[in-house]
mmCIF file of C-alpha atoms in Angstrom:
data_model
loop_
_atom_site.group_PDB
_atom_site.id
_atom_site.type_symbol
_atom_site.label_atom_id
_atom_site.label_comp_id
_atom_site.label_asym_id
_atom_site.label_seq_id
_atom_site.Cartn_x
_atom_site.Cartn_y
_atom_site.Cartn_z
ATOM 1 C CA MET A 1 -141.176 -287.009 -19.520
ATOM 2 C CA ARG A 2 -143.074 -288.251 -16.473
ATOM 3 C CA ARG A 3 -141.601 -285.483 -14.353
ATOM 4 C CA ILE A 4 -142.727 -282.865 -16.852
ATOM 5 C CA ARG A 5 -146.197 -284.387 -17.020
ATOM 6 C CA LEU A 6 -146.403 -284.451 -13.251
ATOM 7 C CA SER A 7 -145.336 -280.842 -12.959
ATOM 8 C CA VAL A 8 -147.822 -279.824 -15.659
ATOM 9 C CA LEU A 9 -150.492 -281.697 -13.759
ATOM 10 C CA ALA A 10 -149.445 -280.036 -10.541
ATOM 11 C CA VAL A 11 -149.612 -276.595 -12.162
ATOM 12 C CA LEU A 12 -153.051 -277.352 -13.584
ATOM 13 C CA LEU A 13 -154.270 -278.579 -10.234
ATOM 14 C CA LEU A 14 -152.964 -275.496 -8.520
ATOM 15 C CA LEU A 15 -154.590 -273.260 -11.099
ATOM 16 C CA GLY A 16 -157.856 -275.108 -10.686
ATOM 17 C CA ALA A 17 -157.652 -274.853 -6.940
ATOM 18 C CA GLY A 18 -156.844 -271.165 -7.251
ATOM 19 C CA LEU A 19 -159.877 -270.519 -9.448
ATOM 20 C CA ALA A 20 -162.150 -272.569 -7.241
ATOM 21 C CA GLY A 21 -160.762 -270.767 -4.234
ATOM 22 C CA ARG A 22 -161.515 -267.400 -5.799
ATOM 23 C CA ALA A 23 -165.072 -268.417 -6.612
ATOM 24 C CA ALA A 24 -165.505 -269.662 -3.080
ATOM 25 C CA ALA A 25 -164.061 -266.436 -1.747
ATOM 26 C CA GLU A 26 -166.628 -264.414 -3.704
ATOM 27 C CA GLU A 27 -169.393 -266.519 -2.196
ATOM 28 C CA GLU A 28 -167.824 -266.194 1.209
ATOM 29 C CA ALA A 29 -167.559 -262.449 0.783
ATOM 30 C CA LEU A 30 -171.222 -262.462 1.612
ATOM 31 C CA ASP A 31 -170.690 -264.499 4.751
ATOM 32 C CA SER A 32 -171.538 -262.379 7.721
ATOM 33 C CA PRO A 33 -171.269 -262.485 11.474
ATOM 34 C CA VAL A 34 -174.645 -264.195 11.442
ATOM 35 C CA PRO A 35 -174.672 -267.027 8.901
ATOM 36 C CA GLY A 36 -177.407 -266.606 6.331
ATOM 37 C CA SER A 37 -177.735 -262.838 6.855
ATOM 38 C CA ASP A 38 -176.054 -260.337 4.599
ATOM 39 C CA ILE A 39 -177.387 -257.370 6.505
ATOM 40 C CA ALA A 40 -178.146 -257.046 10.195
ATOM 41 C CA PRO A 41 -181.804 -258.021 10.637
ATOM 42 C CA ALA A 42 -184.125 -255.470 12.272
ATOM 43 C CA ARG A 43 -184.501 -256.641 15.852
ATOM 44 C CA ASN A 44 -185.534 -253.641 17.918
ATOM 45 C CA GLU A 45 -189.047 -254.083 19.329
ATOM 46 C CA VAL A 46 -189.985 -250.409 19.333
ATOM 47 C CA TYR A 47 -188.788 -250.028 15.748
ATOM 48 C CA ILE A 48 -190.653 -253.092 14.534
ATOM 49 C CA GLU A 49 -193.828 -252.088 16.379
ATOM 50 C CA GLU A 50 -193.917 -248.436 15.361
ATOM 51 C CA CYS A 51 -192.282 -248.524 11.954
ATOM 52 C CA GLY A 52 -193.120 -252.029 10.837
ATOM 53 C CA ALA A 53 -196.849 -251.404 11.066
ATOM 54 C CA CYS A 54 -197.302 -249.707 7.703
ATOM 55 C CA HIS A 55 -194.304 -250.967 5.791
ATOM 56 C CA VAL A 56 -191.643 -253.594 6.169
ATOM 57 C CA ALA A 57 -189.266 -252.853 9.049
ATOM 58 C CA PHE A 58 -186.325 -251.851 6.860
ATOM 59 C CA PRO A 59 -183.091 -253.207 8.306
ATOM 60 C CA PRO A 60 -181.250 -250.052 9.452
ATOM 61 C CA GLY A 61 -178.112 -251.311 7.699
ATOM 62 C CA LEU A 62 -179.685 -250.353 4.365
ATOM 63 C CA MET A 63 -178.976 -246.654 4.775
ATOM 64 C CA PRO A 64 -176.278 -244.489 6.374
ATOM 65 C CA GLN A 65 -176.712 -242.653 9.654
ATOM 66 C CA ARG A 66 -177.295 -239.313 7.972
ATOM 67 C CA SER A 67 -180.260 -240.744 6.049
ATOM 68 C CA TRP A 68 -181.909 -242.088 9.195
ATOM 69 C CA GLU A 69 -181.444 -238.738 10.887
ATOM 70 C CA VAL A 70 -183.386 -237.050 8.102
ATOM 71 C CA ILE A 71 -186.156 -239.634 8.485
ATOM 72 C CA VAL A 72 -186.399 -239.272 12.260
ATOM 73 C CA ASP A 73 -186.287 -235.470 12.095
ATOM 74 C CA GLY A 74 -189.002 -235.528 9.449
ATOM 75 C CA PHE A 75 -191.752 -237.563 11.157
ATOM 76 C CA ALA A 76 -194.175 -234.627 10.862
ATOM 77 C CA ASP A 77 -194.239 -235.293 7.121
ATOM 78 C CA HIS A 78 -193.176 -238.868 6.611
ATOM 79 C CA PHE A 79 -193.720 -239.351 2.876
ATOM 80 C CA GLY A 80 -197.092 -237.645 3.181
ATOM 81 C CA GLU A 81 -198.010 -239.070 6.577
ATOM 82 C CA GLU A 82 -198.143 -237.052 9.773
ATOM 83 C CA LEU A 83 -196.583 -239.240 12.463
ATOM 84 C CA GLU A 84 -196.816 -238.393 16.132
ATOM 85 C CA PHE A 85 -194.634 -240.183 18.626
ATOM 86 C CA ASP A 86 -193.751 -239.632 22.261
ATOM 87 C CA ASP A 87 -190.342 -238.026 22.769
ATOM 88 C CA GLU A 88 -189.015 -241.241 24.342
ATOM 89 C CA VAL A 89 -190.109 -243.255 21.323
ATOM 90 C CA ILE A 90 -188.401 -240.830 18.958
ATOM 91 C CA ALA A 91 -185.211 -240.911 21.024
ATOM 92 C CA SER A 92 -185.304 -244.693 21.121
ATOM 93 C CA LEU A 93 -185.832 -244.971 17.358
ATOM 94 C CA ARG A 94 -183.121 -242.444 16.611
ATOM 95 C CA LYS A 95 -180.612 -244.295 18.785
ATOM 96 C CA TYR A 96 -181.397 -247.686 17.284
ATOM 97 C CA LEU A 97 -181.309 -246.525 13.682
ATOM 98 C CA ILE A 98 -178.077 -244.568 14.055
ATOM 99 C CA ASN A 99 -176.296 -247.343 15.952
ATOM 100 C CA ASN A 100 -177.213 -249.888 13.306
ATOM 101 C CA ALA A 101 -176.881 -247.758 10.194
ATOM 102 C CA ALA A 102 -174.885 -248.925 7.182
ATOM 103 C CA ASP A 103 -171.838 -246.842 8.051
ATOM 104 C CA ARG A 104 -171.737 -248.455 11.482
ATOM 105 C CA SER A 105 -172.177 -252.005 10.279
ATOM 106 C CA LYS A 106 -169.669 -254.676 9.317
ATOM 107 C CA TYR A 107 -172.288 -256.758 7.558
ATOM 108 C CA PRO A 108 -171.274 -257.346 3.909
ATOM 109 C CA ARG A 109 -174.142 -255.591 2.159
ATOM 110 C CA SER A 110 -173.911 -252.567 4.426
ATOM 111 C CA VAL A 111 -170.223 -252.359 3.558
ATOM 112 C CA LEU A 112 -171.064 -252.535 -0.160
ATOM 113 C CA ILE A 113 -173.827 -249.963 0.243
ATOM 114 C CA MET A 114 -171.339 -247.516 1.764
ATOM 115 C CA GLN A 115 -168.703 -248.291 -0.871
ATOM 116 C CA TYR A 116 -171.100 -247.231 -3.610
ATOM 117 C CA LEU A 117 -172.470 -244.175 -1.848
ATOM 118 C CA ARG A 118 -170.923 -240.752 -2.420
ATOM 119 C CA ASP A 119 -170.411 -238.653 0.672
ATOM 120 C CA ASP A 120 -172.532 -235.830 -0.697
ATOM 121 C CA LEU A 121 -175.603 -238.031 -1.162
ATOM 122 C CA THR A 122 -178.198 -238.581 1.545
ATOM 123 C CA PRO A 123 -180.851 -240.938 0.210
ATOM 124 C CA THR A 124 -184.106 -240.973 2.155
ATOM 125 C CA ARG A 125 -185.633 -243.905 0.330
ATOM 126 C CA VAL A 126 -184.050 -247.321 0.447
ATOM 127 C CA MET A 127 -184.595 -247.587 -3.299
ATOM 128 C CA ASP A 128 -182.549 -244.402 -3.839
ATOM 129 C CA VAL A 129 -179.455 -245.968 -2.295
ATOM 130 C CA PRO A 130 -177.222 -246.348 -5.393
ATOM 131 C CA TYR A 131 -176.169 -249.935 -4.683
ATOM 132 C CA ILE A 132 -179.775 -251.013 -4.132
ATOM 133 C CA LYS A 133 -181.103 -248.982 -7.067
ATOM 134 C CA ARG A 134 -178.642 -250.658 -9.383
ATOM 135 C CA LYS A 135 -179.630 -254.106 -8.156
ATOM 136 C CA HIS A 136 -183.242 -253.383 -9.136
ATOM 137 C CA SER A 137 -182.576 -251.401 -12.299
ATOM 138 C CA GLN A 138 -183.818 -254.149 -14.608
ATOM 139 C CA ILE A 139 -187.266 -254.246 -13.018
ATOM 140 C CA PRO A 140 -189.798 -251.959 -14.733
ATOM 141 C CA ARG A 141 -191.322 -249.753 -12.049
ATOM 142 C CA ASP A 142 -194.632 -249.569 -13.824
ATOM 143 C CA ALA A 143 -195.087 -253.331 -13.980
ATOM 144 C CA LEU A 144 -194.073 -253.765 -10.358
ATOM 145 C CA GLU A 145 -196.411 -251.081 -9.069
ATOM 146 C CA LYS A 146 -199.315 -252.545 -10.997
ATOM 147 C CA ASN A 147 -198.625 -256.015 -9.645
ATOM 148 C CA ALA A 148 -201.180 -256.586 -6.899
ATOM 149 C CA ASN A 149 -198.769 -258.772 -4.971
ATOM 150 C CA VAL A 150 -196.174 -256.023 -4.731
ATOM 151 C CA ARG A 151 -197.539 -252.507 -5.343
ATOM 152 C CA SER A 152 -194.405 -250.669 -4.253
ATOM 153 C CA PHE A 153 -190.631 -250.900 -4.175
ATOM 154 C CA ALA A 154 -190.984 -250.226 -0.446
ATOM 155 C CA ASN A 155 -192.621 -253.624 -0.148
ATOM 156 C CA CYS A 156 -189.345 -255.531 0.057
ATOM 157 C CA ASP A 157 -190.754 -258.694 1.536
ATOM 158 C CA ALA A 158 -193.193 -259.140 -1.335
ATOM 159 C CA CYS A 159 -190.210 -260.506 -3.242
ATOM 160 C CA HIS A 160 -187.394 -260.924 -0.732
ATOM 161 C CA SER A 161 -188.666 -263.797 1.333
ATOM 162 C CA ARG A 162 -186.099 -263.465 4.117
ATOM 163 C CA VAL A 163 -185.940 -259.746 4.901
ATOM 164 C CA GLU A 164 -186.698 -260.520 8.520
ATOM 165 C CA ALA A 165 -183.550 -262.634 8.688
ATOM 166 C CA GLY A 166 -181.530 -259.862 7.058
ATOM 167 C CA SER A 167 -181.046 -261.878 3.901
ATOM 168 C CA PHE A 168 -181.450 -260.524 0.364
ATOM 169 C CA ASN A 169 -179.967 -263.469 -1.477
ATOM 170 C CA LYS A 170 -181.111 -263.712 -5.090
ATOM 171 C CA LYS A 171 -182.073 -267.344 -4.620
ATOM 172 C CA GLU A 172 -184.668 -266.357 -2.050
ATOM 173 C CA ILE A 173 -186.652 -264.090 -4.331
ATOM 174 C CA LYS A 174 -190.257 -265.223 -4.721
ATOM 175 C CA SER A 175 -191.868 -265.351 -8.115
ATOM 176 C CA ILE A 176 -194.403 -262.547 -8.241
ATOM 177 C CA TRP A 177 -195.273 -262.674 -11.886
ATOM 178 C CA SER A 178 -198.083 -264.964 -12.888
ATOM 179 C CA ALA A 179 -197.790 -263.971 -16.535
ATOM 180 C CA PRO A 180 -196.916 -266.708 -19.064
ATOM 181 C CA ASN A 181 -193.215 -267.189 -19.695
ATOM 182 C CA ARG A 182 -191.570 -266.671 -23.044
ATOM 183 C CA ALA A 183 -192.657 -270.083 -24.292
ATOM 184 C CA GLY A 184 -196.224 -269.028 -23.694
ATOM 185 C CA ARG A 185 -196.832 -271.561 -20.952
ATOM 186 C CA GLN A 186 -198.499 -270.510 -17.711
ATOM 187 C CA GLN A 187 -196.014 -270.463 -14.857
ATOM 188 C CA ARG A 188 -197.038 -271.547 -11.403
ATOM 189 C CA MET B 1 -226.978 -273.249 48.341
ATOM 190 C CA LYS B 2 -227.753 -273.910 44.694
ATOM 191 C CA ARG B 3 -228.893 -270.323 44.176
ATOM 192 C CA ILE B 4 -225.715 -268.959 45.697
ATOM 193 C CA ALA B 5 -223.627 -271.270 43.521
ATOM 194 C CA LEU B 6 -225.543 -270.104 40.465
ATOM 195 C CA LEU B 7 -225.136 -266.443 41.346
ATOM 196 C CA ALA B 8 -221.435 -266.983 42.006
ATOM 197 C CA THR B 9 -220.961 -268.649 38.631
ATOM 198 C CA LEU B 10 -222.859 -265.843 36.947
ATOM 199 C CA ALA B 11 -220.732 -263.231 38.690
ATOM 200 C CA VAL B 12 -217.517 -264.979 37.695
ATOM 201 C CA GLY B 13 -218.804 -265.471 34.169
ATOM 202 C CA LEU B 14 -219.658 -261.800 33.787
ATOM 203 C CA THR B 15 -216.267 -260.721 35.107
ATOM 204 C CA VAL B 16 -214.394 -263.070 32.823
ATOM 205 C CA GLY B 17 -216.594 -262.077 29.916
ATOM 206 C CA SER B 18 -215.776 -258.417 30.429
ATOM 207 C CA ALA B 19 -212.083 -259.116 30.241
ATOM 208 C CA GLY B 20 -210.204 -258.893 26.982
ATOM 209 C CA TYR B 21 -211.341 -256.694 24.155
ATOM 210 C CA ALA B 22 -214.948 -256.266 25.278
ATOM 211 C CA GLY B 23 -213.865 -254.737 28.592
ATOM 212 C CA VAL B 24 -211.409 -252.402 26.933
ATOM 213 C CA ILE B 25 -214.026 -251.312 24.392
ATOM 214 C CA ASP B 26 -216.497 -250.686 27.214
ATOM 215 C CA ASP B 27 -214.006 -248.418 28.939
ATOM 216 C CA GLN B 28 -213.346 -246.537 25.717
ATOM 217 C CA LEU B 29 -217.065 -246.076 25.125
ATOM 218 C CA LYS B 30 -217.451 -244.642 28.613
ATOM 219 C CA SER B 31 -214.737 -242.097 27.891
ATOM 220 C CA TYR B 32 -216.417 -241.185 24.585
ATOM 221 C CA GLU B 33 -219.724 -240.691 26.413
ATOM 222 C CA ALA B 34 -217.987 -238.356 28.794
ATOM 223 C CA ALA B 35 -216.736 -236.466 25.736
ATOM 224 C CA GLY B 36 -220.276 -236.010 24.419
ATOM 225 C CA GLY B 37 -220.994 -239.138 22.407
ATOM 226 C CA LYS B 38 -224.199 -241.126 22.932
ATOM 227 C CA ASN B 39 -226.309 -243.978 21.573
ATOM 228 C CA PHE B 40 -223.357 -245.476 19.797
ATOM 229 C CA SER B 41 -224.431 -247.481 16.801
ATOM 230 C CA ALA B 42 -222.687 -250.247 14.912
ATOM 231 C CA GLU B 43 -224.842 -249.377 11.882
ATOM 232 C CA ARG B 44 -223.417 -245.859 11.749
ATOM 233 C CA GLY B 45 -219.926 -247.261 12.281
ATOM 234 C CA LYS B 46 -220.438 -249.639 9.379
ATOM 235 C CA ALA B 47 -221.615 -246.804 7.150
ATOM 236 C CA MET B 48 -218.546 -244.753 8.040
ATOM 237 C CA TRP B 49 -216.314 -247.665 7.127
ATOM 238 C CA THR B 50 -217.008 -247.432 3.399
ATOM 239 C CA GLN B 51 -217.654 -243.720 3.127
ATOM 240 C CA ASP B 52 -215.310 -242.209 0.520
ATOM 241 C CA HIS B 53 -213.051 -239.256 1.195
ATOM 242 C CA LYS B 54 -210.513 -237.595 -1.042
ATOM 243 C CA ASP B 55 -206.904 -238.369 -0.228
ATOM 244 C CA PRO B 56 -205.140 -234.975 -0.586
ATOM 245 C CA GLU B 57 -201.878 -236.722 -1.485
ATOM 246 C CA SER B 58 -202.975 -238.887 -4.353
ATOM 247 C CA GLY B 59 -206.244 -237.208 -5.227
ATOM 248 C CA LYS B 60 -207.899 -240.619 -5.098
ATOM 249 C CA MET B 61 -211.037 -241.445 -3.125
ATOM 250 C CA ILE B 62 -210.283 -243.675 -0.168
ATOM 251 C CA ASN B 63 -212.149 -245.111 2.792
ATOM 252 C CA CYS B 64 -211.332 -247.426 5.692
ATOM 253 C CA ALA B 65 -211.943 -250.502 3.575
ATOM 254 C CA THR B 66 -209.279 -249.346 1.111
ATOM 255 C CA CYS B 67 -206.681 -250.768 3.499
ATOM 256 C CA HIS B 68 -208.724 -252.943 5.849
ATOM 257 C CA THR B 69 -211.174 -254.361 3.263
ATOM 258 C CA THR B 70 -214.938 -254.671 3.782
ATOM 259 C CA ASP B 71 -214.462 -258.068 5.438
ATOM 260 C CA LEU B 72 -212.987 -257.339 8.851
ATOM 261 C CA LYS B 73 -211.998 -260.970 9.290
ATOM 262 C CA ALA B 74 -209.765 -260.767 6.222
ATOM 263 C CA THR B 75 -206.158 -259.592 6.063
ATOM 264 C CA GLY B 76 -205.962 -256.106 4.651
ATOM 265 C CA LYS B 77 -203.208 -254.354 2.696
ATOM 266 C CA HIS B 78 -201.708 -250.882 3.081
ATOM 267 C CA HIS B 79 -202.830 -248.931 0.034
ATOM 268 C CA GLN B 80 -199.418 -247.371 -0.585
ATOM 269 C CA THR B 81 -196.822 -249.797 0.704
ATOM 270 C CA GLY B 82 -198.700 -253.032 0.084
ATOM 271 C CA LYS B 83 -197.901 -254.254 3.601
ATOM 272 C CA PRO B 84 -200.363 -256.866 4.885
ATOM 273 C CA ILE B 85 -202.571 -255.688 7.767
ATOM 274 C CA GLU B 86 -203.867 -258.199 10.293
ATOM 275 C CA PRO B 87 -207.669 -258.567 10.487
ATOM 276 C CA MET B 88 -209.610 -255.954 12.456
ATOM 277 C CA ALA B 89 -212.231 -258.368 13.780
ATOM 278 C CA PRO B 90 -211.589 -259.419 17.394
ATOM 279 C CA SER B 91 -213.008 -262.809 16.441
ATOM 280 C CA ALA B 92 -210.195 -263.253 13.921
ATOM 281 C CA ASN B 93 -207.431 -261.435 15.778
ATOM 282 C CA LYS B 94 -206.984 -261.782 19.533
ATOM 283 C CA GLU B 95 -204.712 -258.722 19.716
ATOM 284 C CA ARG B 96 -207.349 -256.242 18.566
ATOM 285 C CA PHE B 97 -208.812 -253.712 21.034
ATOM 286 C CA THR B 98 -206.883 -255.023 24.024
ATOM 287 C CA ASP B 99 -204.736 -251.892 24.398
ATOM 288 C CA PRO B 100 -206.518 -248.535 24.795
ATOM 289 C CA LYS B 101 -203.358 -246.629 23.817
ATOM 290 C CA LYS B 102 -203.209 -248.439 20.517
ATOM 291 C CA ILE B 103 -206.893 -247.792 19.858
ATOM 292 C CA GLU B 104 -206.395 -244.062 20.304
ATOM 293 C CA LYS B 105 -203.148 -244.017 18.322
ATOM 294 C CA TRP B 106 -204.632 -245.676 15.272
ATOM 295 C CA PHE B 107 -207.897 -243.705 15.442
ATOM 296 C CA LYS B 108 -205.846 -240.533 15.388
ATOM 297 C CA ARG B 109 -203.537 -241.576 12.591
ATOM 298 C CA ASN B 110 -206.075 -243.255 10.360
ATOM 299 C CA CYS B 111 -208.916 -240.763 10.782
ATOM 300 C CA LYS B 112 -206.398 -238.096 9.792
ATOM 301 C CA GLU B 113 -205.370 -240.182 6.813
ATOM 302 C CA VAL B 114 -208.881 -240.905 5.566
ATOM 303 C CA LEU B 115 -210.992 -238.002 6.816
ATOM 304 C CA SER B 116 -208.136 -235.451 6.970
ATOM 305 C CA ARG B 117 -209.226 -234.714 10.541
ATOM 306 C CA GLU B 118 -209.558 -236.521 13.843
ATOM 307 C CA CYS B 119 -212.702 -238.559 14.435
ATOM 308 C CA THR B 120 -215.176 -237.199 16.976
ATOM 309 C CA ALA B 121 -215.991 -239.118 20.158
ATOM 310 C CA GLN B 122 -219.320 -240.062 18.572
ATOM 311 C CA GLU B 123 -217.671 -241.438 15.461
ATOM 312 C CA LYS B 124 -215.111 -243.400 17.452
ATOM 313 C CA GLY B 125 -217.874 -244.873 19.594
ATOM 314 C CA ASP B 126 -219.890 -245.901 16.546
ATOM 315 C CA LEU B 127 -216.847 -247.503 14.976
ATOM 316 C CA LEU B 128 -216.004 -249.430 18.144
ATOM 317 C CA MET B 129 -219.570 -250.775 18.268
ATOM 318 C CA PHE B 130 -219.119 -251.910 14.675
ATOM 319 C CA PHE B 131 -215.761 -253.587 15.428
ATOM 320 C CA ARG B 132 -216.991 -255.279 18.553
ATOM 321 C CA ALA B 133 -219.698 -257.132 16.665
ATOM 322 C CA GLN B 134 -217.257 -258.555 14.127
#
């Protein structure tokens, strides 16, 4: 009897370990070459200076190379803005963005972004990347755009407190809604 | 000896005082004078700051304060992306007006955004006088 009980216990323990291991593996799936980053952080000085002036310096790993090429080729009408850069600046930006694009990156979220992106799609807005769009699909656009703290889905760091570190972990999302919660109490 | 010491201190003081943003602004103003501007006025610059223009993209009326606010010591916010913009006032932001290239770059881009054209040398001079006093 004891032997059977021991073997049952052993099986249960193994099962438990297996399940725990799988859960841990899912967590670890988001471990990256740089601990605490799930996408390569934007680090290029020219990029941060020129592109990070009007909007957050989007980590290049958020979009594939072909998307960045469209952006760089389209500076004359950049979402309604006419941008003028020296040829060297353009060349420098193009090189950085292409070399660090999602399809060139081993960082976990870039890998996921490419997995969920059809070859015939070339998103030009980060929010049009299918993986990213799906992650935000529960957020009403109207409410977000009217929120004075956010204003736009391009304003990643209004909610994602560690964009600069290349981290988009759910736990790091700031509370941007000052509306009362369901119980009617004011939230801080 | 005392007079010489005094004059020396004054000379040094003036040189040091012209360094930083004030010196850069002075140089810019000289170039705007050469381009036909004169009697630059902070009052005119201030008036320009809140003068409304129609944004062809959104159809809304915008002015410089739309992004930079009317308080140049405050942090502004990009009217489309929501990105925070560091204060314009040199008293609140040591980086401002220390790089002539940047001054020209942002005049070009932002005058085009707000006025749908480049600012004239006169307008740029007036605006710099306004900024310098902040």
